[in-house]
PDB file of C-alpha atoms in Angstrom:
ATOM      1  CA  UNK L 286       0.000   0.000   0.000  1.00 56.00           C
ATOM      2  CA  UNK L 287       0.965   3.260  -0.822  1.00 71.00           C
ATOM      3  CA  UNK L 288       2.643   5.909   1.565  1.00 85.00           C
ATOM      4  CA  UNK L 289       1.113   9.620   1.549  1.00 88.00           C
ATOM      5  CA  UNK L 290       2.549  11.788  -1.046  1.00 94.00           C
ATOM      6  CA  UNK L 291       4.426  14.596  -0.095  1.00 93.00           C
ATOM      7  CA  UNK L 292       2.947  17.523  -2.357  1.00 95.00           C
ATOM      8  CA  UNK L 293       5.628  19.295  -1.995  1.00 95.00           C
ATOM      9  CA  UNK L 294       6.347  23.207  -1.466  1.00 95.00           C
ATOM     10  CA  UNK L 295       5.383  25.955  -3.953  1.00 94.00           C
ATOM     11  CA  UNK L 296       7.766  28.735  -1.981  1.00 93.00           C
ATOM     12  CA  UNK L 297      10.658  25.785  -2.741  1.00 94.00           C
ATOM     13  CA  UNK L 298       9.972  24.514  -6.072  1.00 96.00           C
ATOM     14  CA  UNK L 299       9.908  28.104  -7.606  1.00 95.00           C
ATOM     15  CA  UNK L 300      13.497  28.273  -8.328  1.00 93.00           C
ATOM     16  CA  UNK L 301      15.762  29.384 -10.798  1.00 93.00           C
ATOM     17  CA  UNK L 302      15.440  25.926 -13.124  1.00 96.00           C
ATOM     18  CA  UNK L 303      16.359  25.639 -16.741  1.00 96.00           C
ATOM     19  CA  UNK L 304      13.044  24.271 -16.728  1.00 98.00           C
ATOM     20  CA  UNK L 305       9.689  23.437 -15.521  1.00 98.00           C
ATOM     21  CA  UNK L 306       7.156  21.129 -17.188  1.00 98.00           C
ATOM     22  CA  UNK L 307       3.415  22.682 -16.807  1.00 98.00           C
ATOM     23  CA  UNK L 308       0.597  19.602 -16.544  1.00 98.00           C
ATOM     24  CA  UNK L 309      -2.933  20.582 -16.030  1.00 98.00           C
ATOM     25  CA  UNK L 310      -5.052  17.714 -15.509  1.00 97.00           C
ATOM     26  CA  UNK L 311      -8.666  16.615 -14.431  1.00 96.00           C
ATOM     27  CA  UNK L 312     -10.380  13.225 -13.862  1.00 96.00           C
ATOM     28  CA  UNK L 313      -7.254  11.404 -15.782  1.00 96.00           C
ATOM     29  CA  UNK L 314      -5.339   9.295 -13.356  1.00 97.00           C
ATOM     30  CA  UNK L 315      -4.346   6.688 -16.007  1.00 97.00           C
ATOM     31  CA  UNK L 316      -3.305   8.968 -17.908  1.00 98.00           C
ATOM     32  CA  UNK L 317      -1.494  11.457 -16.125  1.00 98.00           C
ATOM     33  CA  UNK L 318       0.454   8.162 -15.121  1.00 98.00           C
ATOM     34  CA  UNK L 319       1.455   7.554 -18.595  1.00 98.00           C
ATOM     35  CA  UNK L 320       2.222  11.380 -18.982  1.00 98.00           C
ATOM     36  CA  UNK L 321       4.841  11.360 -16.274  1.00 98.00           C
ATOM     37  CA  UNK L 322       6.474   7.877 -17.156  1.00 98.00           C
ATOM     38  CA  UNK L 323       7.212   9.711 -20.031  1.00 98.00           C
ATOM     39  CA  UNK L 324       9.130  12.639 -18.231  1.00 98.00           C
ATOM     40  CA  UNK L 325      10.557  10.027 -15.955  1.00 97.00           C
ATOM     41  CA  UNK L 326      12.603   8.632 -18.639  1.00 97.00           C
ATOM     42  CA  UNK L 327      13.614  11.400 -20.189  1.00 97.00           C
ATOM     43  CA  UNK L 328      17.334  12.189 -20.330  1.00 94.00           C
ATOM     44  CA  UNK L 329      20.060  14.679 -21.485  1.00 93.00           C
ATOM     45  CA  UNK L 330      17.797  17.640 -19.822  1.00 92.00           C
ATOM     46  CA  UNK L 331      18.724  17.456 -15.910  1.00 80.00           C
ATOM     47  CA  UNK L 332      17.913  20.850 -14.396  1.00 86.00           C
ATOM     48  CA  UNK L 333      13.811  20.500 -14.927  1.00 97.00           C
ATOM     49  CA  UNK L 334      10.861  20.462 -12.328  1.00 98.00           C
ATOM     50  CA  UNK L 335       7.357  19.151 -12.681  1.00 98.00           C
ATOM     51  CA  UNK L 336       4.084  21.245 -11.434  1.00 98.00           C
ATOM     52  CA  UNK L 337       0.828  19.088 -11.961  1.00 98.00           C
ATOM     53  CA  UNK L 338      -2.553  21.241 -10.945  1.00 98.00           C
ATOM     54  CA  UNK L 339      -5.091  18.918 -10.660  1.00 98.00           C
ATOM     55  CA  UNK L 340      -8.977  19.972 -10.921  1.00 96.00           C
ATOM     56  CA  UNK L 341     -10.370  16.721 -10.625  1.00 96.00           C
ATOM     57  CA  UNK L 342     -14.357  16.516  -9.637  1.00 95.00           C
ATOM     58  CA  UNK L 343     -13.094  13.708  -6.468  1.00 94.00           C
ATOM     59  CA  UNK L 344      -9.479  13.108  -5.288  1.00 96.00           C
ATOM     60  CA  UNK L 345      -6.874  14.479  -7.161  1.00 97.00           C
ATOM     61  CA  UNK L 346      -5.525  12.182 -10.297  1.00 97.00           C
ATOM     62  CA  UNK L 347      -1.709  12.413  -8.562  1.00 97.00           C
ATOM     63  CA  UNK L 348      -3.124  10.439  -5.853  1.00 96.00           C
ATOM     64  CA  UNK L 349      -3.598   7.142  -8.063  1.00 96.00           C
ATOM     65  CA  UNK L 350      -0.677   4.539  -7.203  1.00 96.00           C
ATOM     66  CA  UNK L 351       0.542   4.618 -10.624  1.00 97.00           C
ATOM     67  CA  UNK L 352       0.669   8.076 -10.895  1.00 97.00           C
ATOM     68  CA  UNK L 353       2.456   8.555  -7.548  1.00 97.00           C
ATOM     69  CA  UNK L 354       4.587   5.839  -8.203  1.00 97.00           C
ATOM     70  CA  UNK L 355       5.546   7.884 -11.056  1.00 98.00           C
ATOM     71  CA  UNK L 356       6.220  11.246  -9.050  1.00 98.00           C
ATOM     72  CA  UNK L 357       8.316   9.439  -6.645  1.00 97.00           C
ATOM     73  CA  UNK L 358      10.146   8.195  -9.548  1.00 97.00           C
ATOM     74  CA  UNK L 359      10.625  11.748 -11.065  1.00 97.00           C
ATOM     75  CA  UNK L 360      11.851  13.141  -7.546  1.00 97.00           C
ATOM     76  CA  UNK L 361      14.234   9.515  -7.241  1.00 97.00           C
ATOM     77  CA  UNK L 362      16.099  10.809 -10.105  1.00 96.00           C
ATOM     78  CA  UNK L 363      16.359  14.525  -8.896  1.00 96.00           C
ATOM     79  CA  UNK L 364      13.484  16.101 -10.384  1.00 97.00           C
ATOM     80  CA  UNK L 365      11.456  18.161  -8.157  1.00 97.00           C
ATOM     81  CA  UNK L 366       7.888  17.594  -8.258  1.00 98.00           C
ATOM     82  CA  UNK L 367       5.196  20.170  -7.299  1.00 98.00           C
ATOM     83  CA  UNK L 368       1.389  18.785  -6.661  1.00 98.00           C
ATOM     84  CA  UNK L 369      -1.042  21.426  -6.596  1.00 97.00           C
ATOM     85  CA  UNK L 370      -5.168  21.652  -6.484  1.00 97.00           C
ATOM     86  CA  UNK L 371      -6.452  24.131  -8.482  1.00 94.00           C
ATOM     87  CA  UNK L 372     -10.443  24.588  -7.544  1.00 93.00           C
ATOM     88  CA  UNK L 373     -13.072  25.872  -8.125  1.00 93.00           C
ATOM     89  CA  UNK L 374     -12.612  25.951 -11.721  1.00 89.00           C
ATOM     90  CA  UNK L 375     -12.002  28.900 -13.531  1.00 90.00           C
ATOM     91  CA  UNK L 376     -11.194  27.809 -17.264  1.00 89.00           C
ATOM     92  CA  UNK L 377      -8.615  26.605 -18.741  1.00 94.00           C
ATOM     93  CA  UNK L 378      -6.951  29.676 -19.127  1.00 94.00           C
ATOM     94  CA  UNK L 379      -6.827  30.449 -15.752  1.00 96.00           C
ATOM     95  CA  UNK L 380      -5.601  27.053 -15.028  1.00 96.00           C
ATOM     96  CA  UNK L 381      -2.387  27.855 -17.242  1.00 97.00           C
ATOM     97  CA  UNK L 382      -2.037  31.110 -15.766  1.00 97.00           C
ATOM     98  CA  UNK L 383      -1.757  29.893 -12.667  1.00 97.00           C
ATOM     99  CA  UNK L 384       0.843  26.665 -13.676  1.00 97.00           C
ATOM    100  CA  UNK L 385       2.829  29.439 -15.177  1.00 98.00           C
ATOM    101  CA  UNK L 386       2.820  31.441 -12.097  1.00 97.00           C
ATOM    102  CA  UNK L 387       4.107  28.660 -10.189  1.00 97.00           C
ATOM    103  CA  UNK L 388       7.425  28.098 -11.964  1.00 97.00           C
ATOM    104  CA  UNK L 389      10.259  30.810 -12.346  1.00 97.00           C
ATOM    105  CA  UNK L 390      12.553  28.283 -14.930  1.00 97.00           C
ATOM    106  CA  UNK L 391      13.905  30.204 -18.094  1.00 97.00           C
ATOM    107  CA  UNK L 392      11.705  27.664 -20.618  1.00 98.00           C
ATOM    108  CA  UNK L 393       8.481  26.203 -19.299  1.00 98.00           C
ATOM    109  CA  UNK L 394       6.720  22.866 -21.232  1.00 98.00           C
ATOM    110  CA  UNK L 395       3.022  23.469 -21.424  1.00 98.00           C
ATOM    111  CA  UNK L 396       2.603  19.426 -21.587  1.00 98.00           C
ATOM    112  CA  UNK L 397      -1.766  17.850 -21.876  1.00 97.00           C
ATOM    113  CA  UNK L 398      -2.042  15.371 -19.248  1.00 97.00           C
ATOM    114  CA  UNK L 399      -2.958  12.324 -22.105  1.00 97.00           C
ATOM    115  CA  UNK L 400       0.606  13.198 -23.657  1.00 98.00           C
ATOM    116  CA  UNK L 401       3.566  10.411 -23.636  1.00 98.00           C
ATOM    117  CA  UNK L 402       6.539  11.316 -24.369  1.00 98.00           C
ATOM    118  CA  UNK L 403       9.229   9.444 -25.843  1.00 98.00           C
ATOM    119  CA  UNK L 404      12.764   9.473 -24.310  1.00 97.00           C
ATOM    120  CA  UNK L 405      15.154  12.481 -26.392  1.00 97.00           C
ATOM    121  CA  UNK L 406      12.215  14.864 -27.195  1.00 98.00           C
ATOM    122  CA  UNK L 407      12.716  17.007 -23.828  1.00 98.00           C
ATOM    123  CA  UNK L 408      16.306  17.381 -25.061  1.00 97.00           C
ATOM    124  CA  UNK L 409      15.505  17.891 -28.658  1.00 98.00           C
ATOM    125  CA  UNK L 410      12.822  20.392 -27.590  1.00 98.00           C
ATOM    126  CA  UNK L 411      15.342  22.810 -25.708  1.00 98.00           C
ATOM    127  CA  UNK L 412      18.119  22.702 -28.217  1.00 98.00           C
ATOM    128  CA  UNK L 413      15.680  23.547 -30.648  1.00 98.00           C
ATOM    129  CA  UNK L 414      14.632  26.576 -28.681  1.00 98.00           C
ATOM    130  CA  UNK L 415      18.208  27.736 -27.860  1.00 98.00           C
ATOM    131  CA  UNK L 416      18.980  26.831 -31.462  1.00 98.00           C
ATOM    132  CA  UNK L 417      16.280  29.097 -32.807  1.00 98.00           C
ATOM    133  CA  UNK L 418      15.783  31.797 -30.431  1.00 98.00           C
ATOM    134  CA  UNK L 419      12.155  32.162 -30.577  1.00 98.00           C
ATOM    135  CA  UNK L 420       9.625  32.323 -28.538  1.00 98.00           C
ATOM    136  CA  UNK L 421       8.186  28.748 -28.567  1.00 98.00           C
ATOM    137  CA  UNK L 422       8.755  25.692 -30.550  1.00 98.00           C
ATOM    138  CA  UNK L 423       6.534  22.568 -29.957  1.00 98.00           C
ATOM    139  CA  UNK L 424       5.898  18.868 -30.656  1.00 98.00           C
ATOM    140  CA  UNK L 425       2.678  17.884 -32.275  1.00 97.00           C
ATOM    141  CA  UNK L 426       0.785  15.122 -30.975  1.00 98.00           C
ATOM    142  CA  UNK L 427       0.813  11.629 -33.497  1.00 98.00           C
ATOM    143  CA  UNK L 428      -2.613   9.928 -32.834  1.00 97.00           C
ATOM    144  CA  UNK L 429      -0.963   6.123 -33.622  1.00 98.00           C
ATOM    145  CA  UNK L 430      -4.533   4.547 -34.092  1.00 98.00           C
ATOM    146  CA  UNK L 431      -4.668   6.917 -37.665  1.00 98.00           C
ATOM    147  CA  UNK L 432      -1.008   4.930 -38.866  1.00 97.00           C
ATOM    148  CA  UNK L 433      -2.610   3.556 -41.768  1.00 97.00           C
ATOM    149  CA  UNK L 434      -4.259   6.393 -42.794  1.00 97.00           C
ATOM    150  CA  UNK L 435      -2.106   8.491 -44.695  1.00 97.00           C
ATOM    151  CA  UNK L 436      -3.471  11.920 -46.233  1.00 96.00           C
ATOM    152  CA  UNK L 437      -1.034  13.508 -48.371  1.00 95.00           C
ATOM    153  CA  UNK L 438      -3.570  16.856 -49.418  1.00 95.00           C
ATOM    154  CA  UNK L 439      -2.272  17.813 -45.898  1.00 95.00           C
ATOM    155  CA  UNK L 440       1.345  17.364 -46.549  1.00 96.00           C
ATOM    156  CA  UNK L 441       1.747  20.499 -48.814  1.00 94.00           C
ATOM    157  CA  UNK L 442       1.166  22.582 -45.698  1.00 96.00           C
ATOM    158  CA  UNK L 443       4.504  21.552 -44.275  1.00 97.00           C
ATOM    159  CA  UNK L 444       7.399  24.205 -44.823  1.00 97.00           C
ATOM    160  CA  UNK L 445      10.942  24.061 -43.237  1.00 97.00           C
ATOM    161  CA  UNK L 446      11.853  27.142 -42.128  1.00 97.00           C
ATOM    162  CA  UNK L 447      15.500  28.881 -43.514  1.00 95.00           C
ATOM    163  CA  UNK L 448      16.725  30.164 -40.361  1.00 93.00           C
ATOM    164  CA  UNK L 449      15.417  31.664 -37.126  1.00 96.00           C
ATOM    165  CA  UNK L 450      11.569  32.044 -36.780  1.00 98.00           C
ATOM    166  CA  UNK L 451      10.183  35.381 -38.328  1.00 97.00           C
ATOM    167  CA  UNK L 452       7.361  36.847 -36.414  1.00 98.00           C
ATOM    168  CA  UNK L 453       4.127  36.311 -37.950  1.00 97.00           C
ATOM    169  CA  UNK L 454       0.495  37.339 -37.793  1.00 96.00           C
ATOM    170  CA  UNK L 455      -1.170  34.381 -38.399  1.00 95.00           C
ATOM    171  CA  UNK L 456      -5.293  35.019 -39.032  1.00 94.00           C
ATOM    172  CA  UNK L 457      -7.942  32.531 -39.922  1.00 93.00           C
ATOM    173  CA  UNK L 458      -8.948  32.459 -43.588  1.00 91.00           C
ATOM    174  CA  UNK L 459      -5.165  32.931 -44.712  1.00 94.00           C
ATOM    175  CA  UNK L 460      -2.912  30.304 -46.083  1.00 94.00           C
ATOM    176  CA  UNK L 461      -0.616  30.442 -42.763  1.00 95.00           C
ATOM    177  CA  UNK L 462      -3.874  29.250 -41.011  1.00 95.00           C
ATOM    178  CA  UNK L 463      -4.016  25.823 -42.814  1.00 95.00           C
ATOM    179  CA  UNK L 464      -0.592  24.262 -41.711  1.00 96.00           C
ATOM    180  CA  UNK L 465      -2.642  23.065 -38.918  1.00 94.00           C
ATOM    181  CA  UNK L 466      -3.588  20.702 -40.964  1.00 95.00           C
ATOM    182  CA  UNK L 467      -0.530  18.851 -41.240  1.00 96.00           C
ATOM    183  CA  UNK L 468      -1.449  17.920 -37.571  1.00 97.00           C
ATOM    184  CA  UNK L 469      -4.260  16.059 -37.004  1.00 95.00           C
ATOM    185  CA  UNK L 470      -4.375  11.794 -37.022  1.00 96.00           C
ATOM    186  CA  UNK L 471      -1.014  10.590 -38.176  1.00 97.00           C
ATOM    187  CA  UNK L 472       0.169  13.282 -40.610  1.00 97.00           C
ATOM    188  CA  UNK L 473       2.943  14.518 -39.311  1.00 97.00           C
ATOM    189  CA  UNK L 474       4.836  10.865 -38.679  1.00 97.00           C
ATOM    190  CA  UNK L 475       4.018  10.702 -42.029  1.00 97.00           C
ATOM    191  CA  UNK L 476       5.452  13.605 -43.033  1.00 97.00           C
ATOM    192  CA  UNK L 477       8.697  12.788 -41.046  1.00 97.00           C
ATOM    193  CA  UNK L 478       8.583   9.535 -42.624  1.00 96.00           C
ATOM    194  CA  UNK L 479       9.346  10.673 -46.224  1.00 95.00           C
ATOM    195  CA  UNK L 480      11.673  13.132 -45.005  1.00 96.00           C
ATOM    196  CA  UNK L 481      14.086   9.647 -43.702  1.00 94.00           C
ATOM    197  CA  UNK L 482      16.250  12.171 -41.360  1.00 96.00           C
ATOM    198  CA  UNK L 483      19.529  10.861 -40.026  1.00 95.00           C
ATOM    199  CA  UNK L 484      19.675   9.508 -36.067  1.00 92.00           C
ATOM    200  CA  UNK L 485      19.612  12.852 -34.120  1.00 92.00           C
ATOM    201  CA  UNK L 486      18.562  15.414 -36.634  1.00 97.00           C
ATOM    202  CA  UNK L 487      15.796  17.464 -36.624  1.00 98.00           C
ATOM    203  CA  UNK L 488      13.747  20.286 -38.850  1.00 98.00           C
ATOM    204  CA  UNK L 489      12.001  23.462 -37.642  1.00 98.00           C
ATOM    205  CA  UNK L 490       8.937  24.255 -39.742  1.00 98.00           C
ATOM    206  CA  UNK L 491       6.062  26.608 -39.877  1.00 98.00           C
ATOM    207  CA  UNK L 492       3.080  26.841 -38.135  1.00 98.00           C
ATOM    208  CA  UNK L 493       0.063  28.472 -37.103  1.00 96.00           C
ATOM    209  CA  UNK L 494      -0.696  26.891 -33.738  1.00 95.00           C
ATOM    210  CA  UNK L 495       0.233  23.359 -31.866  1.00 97.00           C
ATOM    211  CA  UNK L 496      -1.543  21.625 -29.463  1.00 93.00           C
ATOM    212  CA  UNK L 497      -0.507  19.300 -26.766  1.00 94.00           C
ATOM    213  CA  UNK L 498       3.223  19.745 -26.227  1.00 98.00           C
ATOM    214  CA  UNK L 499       4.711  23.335 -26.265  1.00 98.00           C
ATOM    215  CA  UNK L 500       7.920  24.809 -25.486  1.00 98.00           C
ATOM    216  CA  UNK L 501       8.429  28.098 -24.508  1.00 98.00           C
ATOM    217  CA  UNK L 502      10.495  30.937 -23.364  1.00 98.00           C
ATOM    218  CA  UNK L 503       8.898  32.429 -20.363  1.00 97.00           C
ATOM    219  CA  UNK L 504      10.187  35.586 -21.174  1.00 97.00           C
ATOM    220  CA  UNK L 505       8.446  36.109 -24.154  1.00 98.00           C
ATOM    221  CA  UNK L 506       5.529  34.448 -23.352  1.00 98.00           C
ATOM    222  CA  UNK L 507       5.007  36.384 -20.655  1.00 97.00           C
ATOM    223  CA  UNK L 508       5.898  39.744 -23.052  1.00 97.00           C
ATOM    224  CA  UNK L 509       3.374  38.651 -25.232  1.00 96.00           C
ATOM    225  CA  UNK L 510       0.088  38.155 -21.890  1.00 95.00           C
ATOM    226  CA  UNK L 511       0.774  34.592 -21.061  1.00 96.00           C
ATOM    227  CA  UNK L 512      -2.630  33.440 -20.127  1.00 95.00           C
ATOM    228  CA  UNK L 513      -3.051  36.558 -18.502  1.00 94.00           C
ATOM    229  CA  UNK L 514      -6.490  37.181 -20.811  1.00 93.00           C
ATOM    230  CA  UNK L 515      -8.435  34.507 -18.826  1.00 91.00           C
ATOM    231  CA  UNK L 516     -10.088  37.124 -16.790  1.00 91.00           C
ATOM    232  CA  UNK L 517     -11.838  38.497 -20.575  1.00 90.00           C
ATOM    233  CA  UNK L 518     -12.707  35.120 -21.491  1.00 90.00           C
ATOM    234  CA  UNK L 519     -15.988  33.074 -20.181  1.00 87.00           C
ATOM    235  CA  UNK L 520     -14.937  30.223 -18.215  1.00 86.00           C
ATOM    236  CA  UNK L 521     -15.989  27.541 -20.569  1.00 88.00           C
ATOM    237  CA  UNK L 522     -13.645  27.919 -23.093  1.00 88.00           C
ATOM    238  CA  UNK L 523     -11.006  26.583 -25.384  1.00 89.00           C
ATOM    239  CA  UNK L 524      -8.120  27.054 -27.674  1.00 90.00           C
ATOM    240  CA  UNK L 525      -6.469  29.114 -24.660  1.00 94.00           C
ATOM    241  CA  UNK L 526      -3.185  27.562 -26.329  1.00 94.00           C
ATOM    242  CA  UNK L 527      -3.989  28.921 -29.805  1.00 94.00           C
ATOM    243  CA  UNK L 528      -4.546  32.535 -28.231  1.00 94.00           C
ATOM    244  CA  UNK L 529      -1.668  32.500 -26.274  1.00 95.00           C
ATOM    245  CA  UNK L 530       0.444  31.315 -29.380  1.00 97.00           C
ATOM    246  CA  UNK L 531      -0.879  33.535 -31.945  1.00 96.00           C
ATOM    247  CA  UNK L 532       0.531  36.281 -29.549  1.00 96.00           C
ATOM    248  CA  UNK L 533       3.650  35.097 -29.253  1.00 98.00           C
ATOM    249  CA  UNK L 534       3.775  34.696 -32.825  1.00 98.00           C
ATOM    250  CA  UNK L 535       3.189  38.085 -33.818  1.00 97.00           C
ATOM    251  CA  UNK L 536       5.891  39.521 -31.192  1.00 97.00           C
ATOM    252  CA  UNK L 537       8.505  36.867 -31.208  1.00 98.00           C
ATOM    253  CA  UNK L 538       8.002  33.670 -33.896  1.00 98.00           C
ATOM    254  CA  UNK L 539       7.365  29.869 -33.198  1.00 98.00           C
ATOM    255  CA  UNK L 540       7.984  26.919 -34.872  1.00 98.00           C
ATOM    256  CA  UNK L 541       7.210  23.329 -34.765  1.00 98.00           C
ATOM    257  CA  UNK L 542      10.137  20.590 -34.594  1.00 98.00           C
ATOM    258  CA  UNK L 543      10.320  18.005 -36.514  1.00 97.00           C
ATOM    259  CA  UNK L 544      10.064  14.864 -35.649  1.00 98.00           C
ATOM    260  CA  UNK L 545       7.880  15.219 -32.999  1.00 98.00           C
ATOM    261  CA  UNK L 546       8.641  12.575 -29.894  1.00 98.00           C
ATOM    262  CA  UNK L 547       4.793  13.390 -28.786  1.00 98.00           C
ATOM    263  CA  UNK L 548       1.706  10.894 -29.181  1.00 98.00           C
ATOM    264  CA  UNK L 549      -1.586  11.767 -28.237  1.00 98.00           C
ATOM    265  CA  UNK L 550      -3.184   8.885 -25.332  1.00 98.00           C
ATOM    266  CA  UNK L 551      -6.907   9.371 -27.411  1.00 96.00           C
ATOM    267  CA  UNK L 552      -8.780   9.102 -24.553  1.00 94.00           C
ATOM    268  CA  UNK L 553     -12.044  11.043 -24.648  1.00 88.00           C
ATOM    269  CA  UNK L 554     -11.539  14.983 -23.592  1.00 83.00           C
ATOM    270  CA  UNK L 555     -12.754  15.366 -19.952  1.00 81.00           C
ATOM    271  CA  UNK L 556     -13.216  19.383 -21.623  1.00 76.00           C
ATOM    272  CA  UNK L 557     -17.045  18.849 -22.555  1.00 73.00           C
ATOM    273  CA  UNK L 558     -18.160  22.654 -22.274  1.00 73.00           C
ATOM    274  CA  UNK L 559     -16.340  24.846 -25.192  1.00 74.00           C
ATOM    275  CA  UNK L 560     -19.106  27.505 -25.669  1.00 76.00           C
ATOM    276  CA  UNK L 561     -16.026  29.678 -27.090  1.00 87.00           C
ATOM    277  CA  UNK L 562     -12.770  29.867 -28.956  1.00 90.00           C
ATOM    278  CA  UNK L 563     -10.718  31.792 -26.417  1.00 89.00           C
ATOM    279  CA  UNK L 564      -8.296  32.570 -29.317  1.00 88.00           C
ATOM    280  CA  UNK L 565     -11.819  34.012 -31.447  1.00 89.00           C
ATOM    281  CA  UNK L 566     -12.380  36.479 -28.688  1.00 88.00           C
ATOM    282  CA  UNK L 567      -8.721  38.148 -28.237  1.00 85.00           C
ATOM    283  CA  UNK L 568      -8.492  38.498 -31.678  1.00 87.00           C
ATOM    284  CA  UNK L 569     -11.852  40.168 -32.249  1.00 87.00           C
ATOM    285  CA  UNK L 570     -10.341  42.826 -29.454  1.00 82.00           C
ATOM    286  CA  UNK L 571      -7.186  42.885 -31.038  1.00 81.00           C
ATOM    287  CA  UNK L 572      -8.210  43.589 -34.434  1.00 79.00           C
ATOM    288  CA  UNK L 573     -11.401  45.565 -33.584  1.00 70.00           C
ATOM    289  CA  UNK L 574     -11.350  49.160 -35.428  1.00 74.00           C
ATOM    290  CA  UNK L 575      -9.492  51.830 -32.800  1.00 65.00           C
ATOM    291  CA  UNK L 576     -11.640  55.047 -31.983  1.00 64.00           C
ATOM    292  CA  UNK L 577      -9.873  58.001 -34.240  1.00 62.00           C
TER     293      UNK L 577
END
């Protein structure tokens, strides 16, 4: 049987890390286990923490043997580990904004709680971002169950980029919009797959958004709001992660990495009330005509 779990301390865990790996979570013990084996094997990136904010409806997913089991694991191998509760539930912007307040790293990973990780991406991830010197770079999520279903329309969308990340202003209705498309199901393994990189090389393409697995530089997501814009959004939202992107975007560039160590858990989304695109509502402020 089990031992408690020490939660830890948030006055100790905010320290001056390389950096911090952001989980929000709800109702997903399973897998938020699966989501920190992942981290647990990671290697080549020693100096990073773990926060998991759990808003679970009963007891909090980190409580689940496996999951512990998992955090113990992450502290055995010197990785602190912060366990917070995050209630009553504010959206899930709010939820961000308050995983980023927690950390004070240089780079935090805004990792989905149904994400596994494959050993080398944390690594790859952070080279990229020192590499490139934007303001986020990110992993797409490969849904494994859409292998066999390859859908080359969507592979046009992919472009490498020639150098550092430009910033962009990225809009719906333009063609920068539609390289989302490259990352639904299985298209980007398939991308990466006729691409036959070399062991240990990677690409940097364009993008308009990425969901799941995100990298960034808290500096300049925090120049750019963070999730600071939860407080103009309803609470049941989405696409927080698109809004706070598209920001960081416009001041500072992004870009996906290629290949992406990331795949998606597809279990059903515990989000079931989306009455809004965050991401439609900052932009109809931001672009709104300004009073002569």
């Amino acid at each position: 049987m089990n031992r408690p779990l020490d939660l830890g301390a948030p006055d100790r865990f905010r320290a001056d890390r390389h950096l911090d790996v952001l989980i929000p979570t709800r109702n997903r013990p399973a897998e938020l286990a699966v989501t920190l084996s992942g981290l647990a094997a990671q290697e080549g990136v020693g100096d990073f923490g773990v926060v998991v904010s759990d808003q679970s409806d009963g007891e909090p997913a980190y409580a689940h043997p496996a999951a512990a089991t998992m955090v113990r694991a992450l502290r055995h191998r010197g990785h602190p580990v912060l366990l917070t509760r995050r209630l009553p539930r504010r959206g899930l912007a709010e939820h961000r904004a308050s995983l980023l307040a927690a950390s004070a790293a240089r780079y935090v990973l805004c990792l989905d709680d149904d994400v596994w990780l494959e050993p080398g991406t944390l690594c790859r991830l952070v080279t990229a971002i020192e590499e490139l010197g934007c303001g986020f770079v990110g992993n797409a999520v490969h849904g494994l169950s859409y292998v066999d279903d390859v859908r080359p329309e969507t592979h046009r969308h992919y472009e490498e980029w020639d150098g550092p990340p430009a910033p962009e202003r990225i809009r719906p209705g333009t063609p920068e919009w539609q390289r989302a498309s490259i990352h639904p199901a299985a298209n980007l393994l398939h991308v990466t797959e006729k691409l036959d990189l070399p062991p240990g090389a990677w690409r940097a393409y364009k993008i308009s958004w990425i969901g799941g697995c995100v990298l960034y530089d808290r500096a300049k997501l925090t120049d750019a709001g963070g999730f600071d814009f939860w407080q103009r959004v309803q609470e049941k939202h989405q696409g927080e992660d698109v809004a706070a992107q598209l920001a960081v975007l416009e001041r500072h560039g992004g870009a996906g990495v290629l290949p992406s160590g990331a795949y998606h858990l597809e279990s059903p989304t515990t989000v079931t009330e989306r009455e809004v695109e965050a991401w439609e509502v900052l932009l109809a402020e931001r672009d709104a005509p300004q009073p002569a």
